CSV table of C-alpha atoms in Angstrom, one decimal:
chain,number,residue,atom,x,y,z
T,143,MET,CA,-0.9,16.1,-31.7
T,144,LYS,CA,-2.5,15.3,-28.4
T,145,ARG,CA,-0.3,15.5,-25.3
T,146,ASN,CA,-0.1,12.5,-23.1
T,147,TYR,CA,-0.5,14.0,-19.6
T,148,LEU,CA,0.2,10.7,-17.9
T,149,PHE,CA,4.0,11.1,-18.5
T,150,VAL,CA,4.8,14.4,-20.1
T,151,ALA,CA,5.4,17.3,-17.8
T,152,LEU,CA,6.7,20.8,-18.3
T,153,LEU,CA,10.3,21.2,-17.6
T,154,SER,CA,9.5,23.3,-14.6
T,155,LEU,CA,7.5,20.4,-13.2
T,156,THR,CA,10.0,17.8,-14.0
T,157,LEU,CA,13.0,19.6,-12.6
T,158,GLY,CA,11.4,21.9,-10.1
T,159,SER,CA,13.7,21.3,-7.1
T,160,CYS,CA,15.7,22.6,-4.2
T,161,LYS,CA,19.1,24.1,-3.8
T,162,GLU,CA,21.6,22.0,-1.9
T,163,GLU,CA,19.8,22.7,1.3
T,164,PHE,CA,17.0,20.3,1.6
T,165,LEU,CA,14.3,22.8,2.6
T,166,ALA,CA,15.3,25.6,0.2
T,167,LEU,CA,12.8,24.6,-2.4
T,168,SER,CA,13.5,27.1,-5.1
T,169,PRO,CA,13.1,26.0,-8.8
T,170,ILE,CA,16.0,25.5,-11.2
T,171,SER,CA,15.8,28.1,-14.0
T,172,GLN,CA,16.6,27.7,-17.6
T,173,ALA,CA,17.6,24.0,-17.1
T,174,SER,CA,17.6,21.4,-19.9
T,175,THR,CA,17.1,17.7,-19.4
T,176,THR,CA,20.0,17.1,-21.8
T,177,THR,CA,22.5,19.2,-19.8
T,178,PHE,CA,21.2,19.2,-16.3
T,179,TYR,CA,22.2,15.7,-14.9
T,180,LYS,CA,26.0,16.2,-15.0
T,181,THR,CA,27.2,16.5,-11.4
T,182,GLY,CA,26.4,15.3,-8.0
T,183,ALA,CA,24.9,18.7,-7.1
T,184,ASP,CA,22.6,18.4,-10.1
T,185,LEU,CA,21.4,15.0,-9.0
T,186,LEU,CA,20.8,16.2,-5.5
T,187,ASN,CA,18.9,19.2,-6.7
T,188,ALA,CA,16.7,16.9,-8.8
T,189,LEU,CA,16.1,14.7,-5.8
T,190,ASN,CA,15.0,17.6,-3.8
T,191,GLY,CA,12.5,18.4,-6.6
T,192,ALA,CA,11.1,14.9,-6.2
T,193,TYR,CA,10.6,15.5,-2.5
T,194,GLY,CA,8.9,18.8,-3.5
T,195,ALA,CA,6.4,16.9,-5.6
T,196,LEU,CA,4.9,15.5,-2.3
T,197,GLN,CA,3.6,19.0,-1.6
T,198,LEU,CA,1.4,19.1,-4.8
T,199,ASN,CA,-2.3,19.1,-4.2
T,200,GLY,CA,-2.7,15.8,-5.9
T,201,GLN,CA,-0.2,14.2,-3.5
T,202,TYR,CA,-0.4,15.4,0.1
T,203,GLY,CA,-1.5,19.0,-0.4
T,204,GLN,CA,-5.2,17.8,-0.5
T,205,PHE,CA,-4.7,14.3,0.7
T,206,TYR,CA,-7.7,14.6,3.0
T,207,VAL,CA,-10.1,14.5,0.1
T,208,VAL,CA,-9.3,10.9,-0.8
T,209,SER,CA,-8.3,9.7,2.7
T,210,GLU,CA,-10.6,11.3,5.2
T,211,VAL,CA,-13.7,12.6,3.5
T,212,PRO,CA,-14.8,9.2,2.2
T,213,SER,CA,-14.6,7.8,5.7
T,214,ASP,CA,-16.8,8.3,8.7
T,215,ASP,CA,-14.3,10.8,10.2
T,216,THR,CA,-14.9,14.0,8.2
T,217,ARG,CA,-17.3,15.6,5.8
T,218,PRO,CA,-16.7,18.4,3.2
T,219,VAL,CA,-17.4,22.0,3.7
T,220,LEU,CA,-21.0,23.0,2.9
T,221,SER,CA,-20.1,25.7,0.4
T,222,GLY,CA,-17.5,26.4,-2.2
T,223,SER,CA,-16.3,23.2,-3.8
T,224,VAL,CA,-18.9,21.2,-2.0
T,225,THR,CA,-20.0,19.3,-5.1
T,226,ASP,CA,-16.6,18.0,-6.0
T,227,GLN,CA,-15.7,17.0,-2.4
T,228,ASP,CA,-19.2,15.8,-1.6
T,229,GLU,CA,-18.9,13.2,-4.3
T,230,PHE,CA,-16.3,11.5,-2.2
T,231,ASP,CA,-18.4,11.7,0.9
T,232,LYS,CA,-21.6,10.2,-0.6
T,233,PHE,CA,-19.9,8.2,-3.4
T,234,TYR,CA,-21.5,9.6,-6.5
T,235,LEU,CA,-18.1,10.3,-8.1
T,236,ARG,CA,-18.0,11.6,-11.6
T,237,THR,CA,-15.1,10.4,-13.8
T,238,THR,CA,-14.5,14.1,-14.5
T,239,ASN,CA,-14.0,15.1,-10.8
T,240,PRO,CA,-11.1,17.5,-10.7
T,241,TYR,CA,-9.6,16.0,-7.5
T,242,LEU,CA,-9.2,12.7,-9.3
T,243,ALA,CA,-7.5,14.3,-12.3
T,244,THR,CA,-5.1,16.2,-10.0
T,245,ARG,CA,-4.3,13.1,-8.0
T,246,TRP,CA,-3.4,11.1,-11.1
T,247,SER,CA,-1.4,13.8,-12.8
T,248,ASP,CA,0.5,15.0,-9.6
T,249,GLY,CA,1.2,11.4,-8.7
T,250,TYR,CA,2.9,10.8,-12.1
T,251,LYS,CA,4.7,14.1,-12.0
T,252,GLY,CA,6.5,12.9,-8.9
T,253,ILE,CA,7.1,9.4,-10.3
T,254,TYR,CA,8.5,11.1,-13.5
T,255,ARG,CA,11.0,13.0,-11.4
T,256,CYS,CA,12.1,9.9,-9.5
T,257,ASN,CA,12.5,7.9,-12.7
T,258,ALA,CA,14.7,10.6,-14.3
T,259,ILE,CA,17.0,10.6,-11.2
T,260,ILE,CA,17.3,6.8,-11.2
T,261,ASP,CA,18.0,6.5,-14.9
T,262,ARG,CA,20.3,9.5,-15.2
T,263,SER,CA,22.4,8.6,-12.2
T,264,ALA,CA,24.5,6.1,-14.1
T,265,GLY,CA,26.0,9.0,-16.2
T,266,VAL,CA,26.9,11.1,-13.2
T,267,THR,CA,30.4,11.0,-11.8
T,268,MET,CA,30.2,11.6,-8.0
T,269,ASP,CA,30.8,10.1,-4.6
T,270,GLU,CA,29.4,6.6,-4.9
T,271,ALA,CA,28.1,6.5,-1.3
T,272,LEU,CA,26.1,9.7,-1.8
T,273,LYS,CA,24.9,8.4,-5.2
T,274,SER,CA,23.7,5.2,-3.5
T,275,ARG,CA,21.8,7.2,-0.9
T,276,ILE,CA,20.2,9.4,-3.5
T,277,LEU,CA,19.0,6.4,-5.4
T,278,GLY,CA,17.6,4.9,-2.2
T,279,GLU,CA,15.7,8.1,-1.5
T,280,ALA,CA,14.3,8.2,-5.1
T,281,LYS,CA,13.1,4.6,-4.8
T,282,PHE,CA,11.5,5.3,-1.5
T,283,LEU,CA,9.6,8.3,-2.9
T,284,ARG,CA,8.6,6.4,-6.0
T,285,ALA,CA,7.3,3.5,-3.8
T,286,LEU,CA,5.3,6.0,-1.7
T,287,MET,CA,3.8,7.7,-4.7
T,288,TYR,CA,2.8,4.3,-6.3
T,289,PHE,CA,1.4,3.1,-3.0
T,290,ASN,CA,-1.0,6.1,-2.9
T,291,LEU,CA,-1.9,5.7,-6.5
T,292,VAL,CA,-2.7,2.0,-6.3
T,293,ARG,CA,-4.7,2.5,-3.1
T,294,VAL,CA,-6.8,5.2,-4.8
T,295,PHE,CA,-7.2,3.8,-8.4
T,296,GLY,CA,-6.4,0.1,-8.2
T,297,ASP,CA,-4.6,-0.9,-11.5
T,298,VAL,CA,-2.5,1.9,-12.8
T,299,PRO,CA,0.3,2.1,-15.4
T,300,LEU,CA,3.6,1.0,-14.0
T,301,VAL,CA,6.4,3.2,-15.4
T,302,VAL,CA,9.9,2.7,-13.9
T,303,LYS,CA,11.9,4.5,-16.6
T,304,GLU,CA,12.2,8.0,-17.7
T,305,ILE,CA,9.8,8.8,-20.6
T,306,ILE,CA,11.5,11.1,-23.0
T,307,ASP,CA,9.4,10.6,-26.2
T,308,PRO,CA,5.8,11.6,-25.5
T,309,GLN,CA,4.6,8.9,-27.9
T,310,GLU,CA,6.1,6.2,-25.7
T,311,GLY,CA,3.6,7.1,-23.0
T,312,TYR,CA,0.8,5.8,-25.2
T,313,GLU,CA,2.2,2.3,-25.0
T,314,TYR,CA,1.4,1.9,-21.3
T,315,SER,CA,-1.8,0.3,-20.1
T,316,ARG,CA,-3.0,-0.4,-16.6
T,317,THR,CA,-0.8,-2.8,-14.6
T,318,PRO,CA,-2.4,-5.3,-12.2
T,319,VAL,CA,-2.4,-4.3,-8.6
T,320,ALA,CA,-0.2,-7.3,-7.6
T,321,ASP,CA,2.5,-6.2,-10.0
T,322,ILE,CA,2.4,-2.6,-8.7
T,323,TYR,CA,2.9,-3.9,-5.2
T,324,ALA,CA,5.7,-6.1,-6.3
T,325,GLN,CA,7.5,-3.1,-7.6
T,326,ILE,CA,6.8,-1.1,-4.4
T,327,ILE,CA,8.2,-3.9,-2.3
T,328,LYS,CA,11.3,-4.1,-4.6
T,329,ASP,CA,11.9,-0.3,-4.4
T,330,LEU,CA,11.5,-0.2,-0.6
T,331,THR,CA,13.7,-3.2,-0.1
T,332,GLU,CA,16.5,-1.6,-2.1
T,333,ALA,CA,15.9,1.8,-0.4
T,334,GLU,CA,16.1,0.2,3.0
T,335,ALA,CA,19.6,-1.2,2.2
T,336,ALA,CA,20.8,2.1,0.8
T,337,LEU,CA,19.5,4.6,3.3
T,338,PRO,CA,21.0,5.7,6.7
T,339,ALA,CA,19.2,5.4,9.9
T,340,THR,CA,19.3,9.1,10.7
T,341,TYR,CA,20.5,12.4,9.3
T,342,THR,CA,21.9,15.6,10.8
T,343,GLY,CA,21.7,19.3,10.0
T,344,THR,CA,19.8,20.4,6.8
T,345,ASN,CA,19.4,16.8,5.7
T,346,VAL,CA,16.9,16.0,8.6
T,347,GLY,CA,13.6,15.1,7.0
T,348,ARG,CA,14.9,12.9,4.2
T,349,ALA,CA,13.8,9.3,3.9
T,350,THR,CA,15.7,6.9,6.2
T,351,SER,CA,16.1,3.2,6.4
T,352,GLY,CA,13.5,3.3,9.2
T,353,ALA,CA,11.1,5.1,6.9
T,354,ALA,CA,11.6,2.4,4.2
T,355,LYS,CA,11.0,-0.4,6.8
T,356,SER,CA,7.9,1.3,8.2
T,357,LEU,CA,6.3,1.9,4.8
T,358,LEU,CA,7.2,-1.7,3.8
T,359,GLY,CA,5.5,-2.9,7.0
T,360,LYS,CA,2.4,-0.9,6.0
T,361,VAL,CA,2.5,-2.3,2.5
T,362,HIS,CA,2.7,-5.9,3.8
T,363,LEU,CA,-0.2,-5.1,6.2
T,364,THR,CA,-2.3,-3.8,3.3
T,365,ARG,CA,-1.6,-7.0,1.4
T,366,LYS,CA,-2.5,-9.1,4.4
T,367,ASN,CA,1.0,-10.5,4.6
T,368,TYR,CA,0.9,-10.3,8.3
T,369,ARG,CA,4.0,-12.3,9.2
T,370,ASP,CA,6.1,-10.2,6.8
T,371,ALA,CA,4.5,-7.0,8.3
T,372,ALA,CA,5.3,-8.1,11.8
T,373,GLY,CA,8.9,-9.0,11.0
T,374,LYS,CA,9.6,-5.6,9.3
T,375,LEU,CA,7.8,-3.5,11.9
T,376,LYS,CA,9.7,-5.3,14.7
T,377,GLU,CA,12.9,-4.3,13.0
T,378,VAL,CA,11.8,-0.6,13.3
T,379,ILE,CA,10.9,-1.0,17.0
T,380,ASP,CA,14.0,-3.0,17.9
T,381,ALA,CA,16.3,-0.4,16.3
T,382,GLY,CA,15.5,2.1,19.0
T,383,THR,CA,15.7,5.0,16.7
T,384,TYR,CA,12.2,6.2,17.4
T,385,GLU,CA,10.1,6.7,20.5
T,386,LEU,CA,6.7,8.1,21.5
T,387,LEU,CA,6.9,11.6,22.8
T,388,PRO,CA,5.6,12.0,26.3
T,389,SER,CA,3.0,14.5,25.2
T,390,TYR,CA,0.6,13.9,22.3
T,391,ALA,CA,0.2,17.7,21.8
T,392,SER,CA,4.0,18.1,21.2
T,393,VAL,CA,3.8,15.7,18.3
T,394,PHE,CA,2.0,18.4,16.2
T,395,GLN,CA,3.8,21.5,17.4
T,396,ALA,CA,5.4,23.1,14.3
T,397,SER,CA,8.3,24.3,16.5
T,398,ASN,CA,9.0,20.7,17.4
T,399,LYS,CA,8.8,18.9,14.1
T,400,ASN,CA,11.1,16.1,12.9
T,401,HIS,CA,11.2,14.8,16.4
T,402,LYS,CA,11.8,11.3,17.7
T,403,GLU,CA,8.3,10.1,16.9
T,404,SER,CA,8.5,11.4,13.3
T,405,ILE,CA,9.5,8.7,10.8
T,406,PHE,CA,8.7,10.5,7.6
T,407,ASP,CA,6.9,13.8,7.1
T,408,VAL,CA,6.2,15.9,4.0
T,409,GLN,CA,8.3,19.0,4.8
T,410,TYR,CA,7.0,22.5,4.7
T,411,LYS,CA,8.7,25.8,5.6
T,412,LYS,CA,6.8,29.1,6.0
T,413,GLY,CA,8.2,32.5,5.2
T,414,SER,CA,6.6,33.7,1.9
T,415,ILE,CA,8.9,31.5,-0.1
T,416,GLY,CA,6.2,29.3,-1.6
T,417,GLU,CA,6.9,26.3,0.6
T,418,GLY,CA,4.5,26.8,3.5
T,419,SER,CA,1.6,24.4,4.2
T,420,ASN,CA,-2.1,25.4,4.0
T,421,PHE,CA,-3.6,23.0,6.5
T,422,ALA,CA,-4.2,25.5,9.3
T,423,ASN,CA,-6.2,27.9,7.0
T,424,GLN,CA,-7.9,25.1,5.0
T,425,TYR,CA,-9.3,23.4,8.2
T,426,ALA,CA,-10.2,26.5,10.3
T,427,PRO,CA,-13.9,27.4,10.3
T,428,GLU,CA,-15.4,29.4,7.5
T,429,ASN,CA,-16.2,33.0,8.3
T,430,SER,CA,-14.2,32.9,11.5
T,431,GLY,CA,-12.0,35.9,10.6
T,432,ASN,CA,-8.9,35.8,12.8
T,433,ALA,CA,-10.7,34.2,15.7
T,434,VAL,CA,-9.2,30.7,15.1
T,435,ILE,CA,-6.2,31.4,12.8
T,436,GLN,CA,-4.8,34.4,11.1
T,437,PHE,CA,-6.4,35.1,7.7
T,438,GLY,CA,-9.4,32.9,8.5
T,439,GLY,CA,-10.3,29.5,7.3
T,440,ALA,CA,-12.0,27.5,4.5
T,441,GLY,CA,-13.9,25.0,6.7
T,442,ASN,CA,-12.6,21.9,4.9
T,443,ASN,CA,-12.4,18.4,6.4
T,444,GLN,CA,-14.9,18.9,9.2
T,445,PRO,CA,-14.9,16.3,11.9
T,446,THR,CA,-18.2,14.3,12.1
T,447,PRO,CA,-20.3,13.9,15.2
T,448,ASP,CA,-19.6,10.2,15.0
T,449,LEU,CA,-15.8,10.7,15.3
T,450,ILE,CA,-16.2,13.2,18.1
T,451,ALA,CA,-18.3,10.7,20.0
T,452,ALA,CA,-15.6,8.0,19.4
T,453,TYR,CA,-13.2,9.6,21.9
T,454,GLU,CA,-13.4,8.1,25.4
T,455,PRO,CA,-13.8,10.5,28.4
T,456,GLY,CA,-10.4,11.9,29.5
T,457,ASP,CA,-8.7,11.1,26.1
T,458,LEU,CA,-6.0,13.8,25.9
T,459,ARG,CA,-6.0,13.5,22.1
T,460,LYS,CA,-9.4,14.9,21.5
T,461,ASP,CA,-8.7,18.6,22.3
T,462,VAL,CA,-5.4,18.4,20.4
T,463,SER,CA,-7.1,17.0,17.3
T,464,LEU,CA,-10.4,18.9,17.1
T,465,ALA,CA,-12.7,21.5,18.5
T,466,THR,CA,-16.5,21.7,18.4
T,467,SER,CA,-16.8,25.5,18.8
T,468,TYR,CA,-14.8,28.8,18.9
T,469,THR,CA,-15.3,32.2,20.3
T,470,ASN,CA,-15.5,34.9,17.6
T,471,THR,CA,-14.0,38.4,17.8
T,472,SER,CA,-17.2,39.7,19.3
T,473,GLY,CA,-17.0,37.2,22.2
T,474,ALA,CA,-19.8,35.0,21.0
T,475,LYS,CA,-19.5,31.2,21.1
T,476,ILE,CA,-19.9,29.7,17.6
T,477,ASP,CA,-20.7,25.9,17.3
T,478,TYR,CA,-18.5,24.5,14.6
T,479,ASN,CA,-16.6,21.3,14.3
T,480,PHE,CA,-13.0,21.8,13.0
T,481,VAL,CA,-9.6,20.2,12.9
T,482,ARG,CA,-7.0,21.6,15.3
T,483,LYS,CA,-4.1,19.2,14.8
T,484,TYR,CA,-2.4,21.6,12.3
T,485,ARG,CA,-2.4,25.1,13.7
T,486,ASP,CA,0.8,26.9,13.2
T,487,ALA,CA,0.3,30.6,12.7
T,488,PRO,CA,0.7,31.5,9.0
T,489,VAL,CA,3.0,34.2,7.8
T,490,VAL,CA,0.4,35.0,5.1
T,491,ASN,CA,-2.7,33.0,4.1
T,492,ASN,CA,-1.9,29.3,3.5
T,493,ASP,CA,1.8,29.7,4.6
T,494,SER,CA,2.3,27.7,7.8
T,495,GLU,CA,5.1,25.5,9.1
T,496,ASP,CA,3.0,22.4,9.8
T,497,ASN,CA,4.4,19.2,8.2
T,498,TRP,CA,2.2,16.4,7.0
T,499,PRO,CA,2.9,13.2,9.1
T,500,VAL,CA,3.1,10.3,6.6
T,501,LEU,CA,4.6,7.8,9.0
T,502,ARG,CA,5.1,8.2,12.8
T,503,TYR,CA,6.1,5.8,15.5
T,504,ALA,CA,2.6,5.5,17.0
T,505,ASP,CA,1.4,4.1,13.7
T,506,VAL,CA,4.2,1.6,13.7
T,507,LEU,CA,3.3,0.4,17.2
T,508,LEU,CA,-0.4,0.0,16.2
T,509,MET,CA,0.5,-1.7,12.9
T,510,TYR,CA,2.8,-4.1,14.7
T,511,ALA,CA,0.0,-4.9,17.3
T,512,GLU,CA,-2.4,-5.6,14.4
T,513,ALA,CA,0.1,-7.9,12.6
T,514,LEU,CA,0.7,-9.8,15.9
T,515,ASN,CA,-3.0,-10.2,16.5
T,516,GLU,CA,-3.7,-11.4,12.9
T,517,THR,CA,-1.0,-14.0,13.3
T,518,GLY,CA,-2.6,-15.4,16.5
T,519,ASN,CA,-0.4,-13.6,19.0
T,520,THR,CA,-3.1,-11.5,20.6
T,521,ALA,CA,-1.5,-11.5,24.1
T,522,ASP,CA,1.8,-10.1,22.6
T,523,ALA,CA,-0.1,-7.3,20.9
T,524,LEU,CA,-1.6,-5.9,24.1
T,525,PRO,CA,1.5,-4.0,25.5
T,526,TYR,CA,1.9,-2.1,22.2
T,527,LEU,CA,-1.8,-1.1,22.2
T,528,ASN,CA,-1.4,0.1,25.8
T,529,ARG,CA,1.7,2.2,25.2
T,530,ILE,CA,-0.6,4.3,22.9
T,531,ARG,CA,-3.4,4.4,25.4
T,532,THR,CA,-1.3,5.3,28.3
T,533,ARG,CA,0.2,8.3,26.5
T,534,ALA,CA,-3.3,9.4,25.7
T,535,GLY,CA,-4.2,9.5,29.4
T,536,LEU,CA,-6.4,6.4,29.2
T,537,ALA,CA,-6.5,3.2,31.3
T,538,ALA,CA,-4.6,0.3,29.9
T,539,LYS,CA,-6.8,-2.5,28.4
T,540,THR,CA,-6.7,-5.8,30.2
T,541,ALA,CA,-6.4,-9.3,28.7
T,542,ALA,CA,-10.0,-9.9,29.9
T,543,GLU,CA,-11.2,-7.1,27.8
T,544,VAL,CA,-9.2,-7.8,24.6
T,545,GLY,CA,-8.1,-11.4,25.0
T,546,THR,CA,-9.6,-12.7,21.8
T,547,GLN,CA,-8.5,-11.9,18.3
T,548,ALA,CA,-11.9,-10.5,17.4
T,549,ALA,CA,-11.9,-8.2,20.4
T,550,MET,CA,-8.4,-7.0,19.8
T,551,ARG,CA,-9.1,-6.4,16.2
T,552,MET,CA,-12.0,-4.0,17.0
T,553,THR,CA,-10.0,-2.3,19.8
T,554,LEU,CA,-7.1,-1.6,17.4
T,555,GLU,CA,-9.5,-0.3,14.8
T,556,GLN,CA,-10.9,2.2,17.3
T,557,GLU,CA,-7.4,3.1,18.6
T,558,ARG,CA,-6.1,3.8,15.2
T,559,ARG,CA,-9.1,6.0,14.5
T,560,VAL,CA,-8.6,8.4,17.4
T,561,GLU,CA,-4.7,8.3,17.5
T,562,LEU,CA,-4.3,9.0,13.8
T,563,ALA,CA,-7.3,11.2,13.1
T,564,PHE,CA,-6.8,13.7,10.2
T,565,GLU,CA,-3.5,12.1,9.2
T,566,GLY,CA,-4.9,10.4,6.1
T,567,HIS,CA,-5.4,6.8,7.4
T,568,ARG,CA,-9.0,6.1,8.2
T,569,TRP,CA,-10.4,5.4,4.7
T,570,PHE,CA,-7.5,3.2,3.7
T,571,ASP,CA,-7.7,1.4,7.1
T,572,LEU,CA,-11.4,0.6,6.5
T,573,VAL,CA,-10.7,-0.6,2.9
T,574,ARG,CA,-7.8,-2.8,3.7
T,575,THR,CA,-9.6,-4.5,6.7
T,576,GLY,CA,-12.8,-5.0,4.7
T,577,ARG,CA,-14.7,-2.8,7.1
T,578,ALA,CA,-15.6,0.1,4.8
T,579,LEU,CA,-18.9,-1.2,3.5
T,580,PRO,CA,-20.4,-2.6,6.8
T,581,ILE,CA,-19.4,0.5,8.8
T,582,LEU,CA,-20.3,3.3,6.4
T,583,GLN,CA,-23.5,1.7,5.2
T,584,ALA,CA,-24.7,1.0,8.7
T,585,LYS,CA,-23.8,4.5,9.9
T,586,ALA,CA,-25.5,6.2,6.9
T,587,THR,CA,-28.7,4.2,7.6
T,588,ALA,CA,-28.6,5.0,11.3
T,589,ILE,CA,-28.6,8.8,10.7
T,590,GLY,CA,-30.9,8.7,7.7
T,591,ILE,CA,-28.4,9.7,5.1
T,592,LYS,CA,-28.3,8.1,1.6
T,593,THR,CA,-25.0,6.6,0.5
T,594,ASN,CA,-24.2,5.2,-2.9
T,595,LEU,CA,-21.3,3.1,-1.5
T,596,THR,CA,-20.8,-0.3,-3.0
T,597,GLU,CA,-17.9,-2.7,-3.5
T,598,ASN,CA,-17.0,-0.7,-6.7
T,599,ASN,CA,-16.3,2.4,-4.7
T,600,LEU,CA,-13.4,0.9,-2.8
T,601,VAL,CA,-11.3,2.3,-5.6
T,602,PHE,CA,-12.1,5.6,-7.3
T,603,PRO,CA,-12.7,6.1,-11.0
T,604,ILE,CA,-9.9,6.6,-13.5
T,605,PRO,CA,-9.9,10.3,-14.6
T,606,GLN,CA,-11.9,10.6,-17.8
T,607,SER,CA,-9.1,12.7,-19.4
T,608,GLN,CA,-6.8,9.7,-19.2
T,609,ILE,CA,-9.2,7.4,-20.9
T,610,ASP,CA,-10.0,10.0,-23.6
T,611,ILE,CA,-6.4,10.5,-24.5
T,612,ASN,CA,-5.5,6.8,-24.7
T,613,ARG,CA,-8.7,4.7,-25.1
T,614,SER,CA,-6.9,1.7,-26.5
T,615,LYS,CA,-4.9,1.2,-23.3
T,616,ILE,CA,-6.6,3.0,-20.4
T,617,THR,CA,-9.9,1.5,-19.3
T,618,GLN,CA,-12.4,2.5,-16.5
T,619,ASN,CA,-12.9,0.9,-13.2
T,620,GLN,CA,-16.0,-1.2,-12.8
T,621,GLY,CA,-19.2,0.7,-11.8
T,622,TYR,CA,-18.1,4.1,-13.1
């Protein structure tokens, strides 16, 4: 019998989790789905496993492939897996591209874990306040995972229950985008009500009510529900829980993570325990030895000349975010564009402490400014834009410069690009604002590069493996 890889996961993937300490991400051994969910500790361990799913390559481990490479910010390495990544850069995607298959399967692995927690919680006798919080965290994570799936693939199967019988998985077809978003909004609304504003000790890094509100604001912005977005994002700002750090560089120091600007990060912990991040090594230049980072680099996610030119003179964010050369161990200067935003020294190769910033306060301020502008309150948006620029060492914009809605719109687009570079926003920003086609097609023409980008490419193809295993239910996106 064929296996339905949409929903069926090995037990180690379903229950892979943490001990009671949030960051001690060691798997549960010899567990059974029929005996595991008995105590509050079991439920908490399973929840930590759902957080652990965010580290998977098909979630945030290789998020740059679907969020940065298709944009005008980065390009793939020119060797190794160039074909697979280059398909995202030039939009000639195969339905068999392995990055697509991994994104689909890893997304549903995480959702499976969340569904199991939510469904099994009713049978667990434990402190009700803690159970409510756990359910809120699981719903936040499920909403985040569906948000990323729907932005990448469009219509996807909506599964909000634990699938125990593999055959049941074959009953699910692709659910319309609007219904996926309705579930995301429902999950985030319930999570917001159940989650605390902050945590202490080893619980720091878990989803908070502020994280749920911030993601809900981003969802409303994506759906062009600008008034709803503005209202929810203002709640985050008015709460006073978060603030911009005085120094942009300190935002990305691994020794300073989970700070006041951090709203929600994917958590990593180095130390040869299998929980370190690989961004420092993946983004450092190829063949650079130990000149840039210990154990060398893979050269992935290279900043484009277009992005480099987008930084204004004196912008303090540029040198924090990227470099255009390095000095090798022989003392020679090597011209090479690479990301510097994640650069904690690894213990071993691909074992650094850098978190992945999913939501931070600067993003909230810029989203709020955008929502205000789109609702006709351009003057009110200006102070939020300027808070970001002032921290970056740039002159504040004046009302004369950005006094119209159109001018503010373009200014915010530019500011988001340089403030949030290499954090997984640019491609999705261009798609949601309707700017992907005009910007990328014009830039390709200007530098004489062929692009196959059309309206169809604003979502990526459904993995062929999913169609092959369930042809009566799973159909392909148009144009693939």
